[in-house]
Amino acid sequence: MRSYAKSIALYDRTRRTLAGGVSSNVRYAETPGPLFFERGEGARLYDVDGNAHIDYVLGNGPAILGHAPKPVIDAVAASLAQGQVYAAQHPRETALAERLCRLLPGIEVVRFATSGTEAVLMAFRLARAFTGRTKILKFEGHYHGWSDQAYVSAAPPLNEAGPADSPVPVAGSLGTPSSVLEDTVVTGWNDLDLLKRAFDRHKGEIAGVIMEPVMVNGGPTEPGPGYLDGARNLCRENGALFICDEVITGFRAGLRGAQGRYGITADLTIYAKAVAAGFPLAMVGGRRDVMDTLFDKGVMHGGTYNGNVQSMAAALAALDLLEANDGAIYRGLEARGTRLMQGLAALGQKHKVPMRVQGLPAIFQCFFTDRPPPRNYREAVACDRDKALAFHTALQHHGVRTKQNAKFFLSTAHDDAIIDETLAAADRAMAAIA
Ligand SMILES: Cc1ncc(COP(=O)(O)O)c(C=O)c1O
């Protein structure tokens, strides 16, 4: 039995001075409580009690190259003596912007920010300024950060969310002004008919439609055939901007994100997380005519840490690895992720536990259900969440750290030996919950 006594004691102590003992409410969900880590290296994390964890949380996505990837930290270390923030431009920003515009689908111009939450807010402002409209349409179960404007119906309790074919917007937090709900239209994802009906109900009012092109936060689910294309076309027909939130899928669904994977192009895209392999960096990019309103129409965007030296150095070094041989590193990542997904599914069958492993090889989840695969948030939350938590807890006992809903993020540091070790641990964990 692993001990977490030091983490538990540190949490008790921390709560006296750090609100709730954590720096993000998401961390409350950890079991047996928020864990404290000392070090990360490659695919592993080491906690203060001396437990090693094969880490499939990866900072909720950023650590695409594993923890402390040497080429990235060397580049950042070399940049440290040059300073951190200038409140002025520097050549690394030019180099990174040029590379991203060359690489990413539909990205004619980018603007750097620091967190995904604020980059989403920039995209909302751009869409409103460009179209002269106020409403943003978003989808149930899609998370776009914790701001008032975006943290609506990200994980709504179904008893508050209204009917599946016409959901009502649900504020995710106390303290959200009701005006936000008036400016937010919510509908179900992966269903073009629902989207069309939402547009019809709000003719001429919707500035932009934002989605995770692969639903990840509400349970990793790929878009159905033709859905992304259809959604983009509906946006065009209705004069709204199509906004892809690739904060998770960017540099994870493939070198060119979900848009590269499915062959579509958004008007605006938000990237963050994996783009700088663990350093804080987010960006909005897309159509020049929309992005240029930051310059010629007085649309405001600022931020002290935007384009800071270390995040730029980290992203440039990460791109050297990710882009080499047109993303060869992703072929290995996909192969190992696929092997892990298939291995976990086989363990479910072996132990007679009804379970579906769903998502993409670099980000997937074990859904405990004997029903067909979930296609949207409501179907995902209908799966057995207690079983998922039990599997997560059993995995943690055997040295494998996943999200509490049995969601796995993979990195390029998860090599074949790590996958084998994970499957051996999962065999024991599955036996424990069967
Ligand atoms: C899809 C998506 N968008 C936006 C965000 C917010 O990003 P950040 O946590 O950097 O503010 C997240 C964070 O998990 C995310 O998953």
Coordinates of N, CA and C in Angstrom, one line a residue, residues 214-222 358-360 363-365 367 374 380 405 407-408:
V214 N -12.2 18.1 -31.1 CA -12.4 16.8 -30.5 C -12.9 17.1 -29.1
M215 N -14.1 16.7 -28.7 CA -14.5 17.0 -27.3 C -13.5 16.2 -26.4
V216 N -12.8 16.9 -25.6 CA -11.9 16.3 -24.7 C -12.3 16.4 -23.2
N217 N -12.6 17.7 -22.8 CA -12.9 17.9 -21.4 C -14.2 17.2 -21.0
G218 N -15.2 17.1 -21.9 CA -16.4 16.4 -21.5 C -16.4 14.9 -21.8
G219 N -15.2 14.4 -22.1 CA -15.0 13.0 -22.4 C -14.5 12.8 -23.8
P220 N -13.3 12.4 -24.0 CA -12.7 12.4 -25.4 C -13.6 11.7 -26.4
T221 N -14.0 12.5 -27.4 CA -15.0 12.0 -28.4 C -14.6 12.7 -29.7
E222 N -14.5 11.9 -30.8 CA -14.2 12.5 -32.1 C -15.4 13.0 -32.7
Q358 N -11.9 5.3 -25.5 CA -12.3 6.2 -26.7 C -11.5 7.5 -26.6
G359 N -11.2 8.0 -27.8 CA -10.5 9.2 -28.0 C -9.5 9.1 -29.0
L360 N -8.4 9.8 -28.9 CA -7.3 9.8 -29.8 C -6.1 9.1 -29.1
I363 N -4.7 11.2 -26.4 CA -5.6 11.6 -25.3 C -6.9 10.8 -25.4
F364 N -7.1 10.0 -24.4 CA -8.3 9.1 -24.5 C -8.8 8.8 -23.1
Q365 N -9.9 8.1 -23.0 CA -10.5 7.9 -21.7 C -11.1 6.5 -21.7
F367 N -14.2 4.6 -20.7 CA -15.6 4.9 -20.3 C -16.2 3.5 -19.9
P374 N -20.1 6.9 -26.4 CA -20.7 8.2 -26.2 C -20.3 9.1 -27.4
A380 N -21.6 10.9 -22.5 CA -20.4 10.6 -21.7 C -20.7 10.6 -20.2
N405 N -11.2 10.6 -13.9 CA -12.2 10.0 -14.8 C -11.6 8.9 -15.7
K407 N -8.9 9.3 -17.6 CA -8.5 9.9 -18.8 C -7.0 9.9 -18.9
F408 N -6.4 9.6 -20.0 CA -5.0 9.5 -20.2 C -4.5 10.5 -21.2

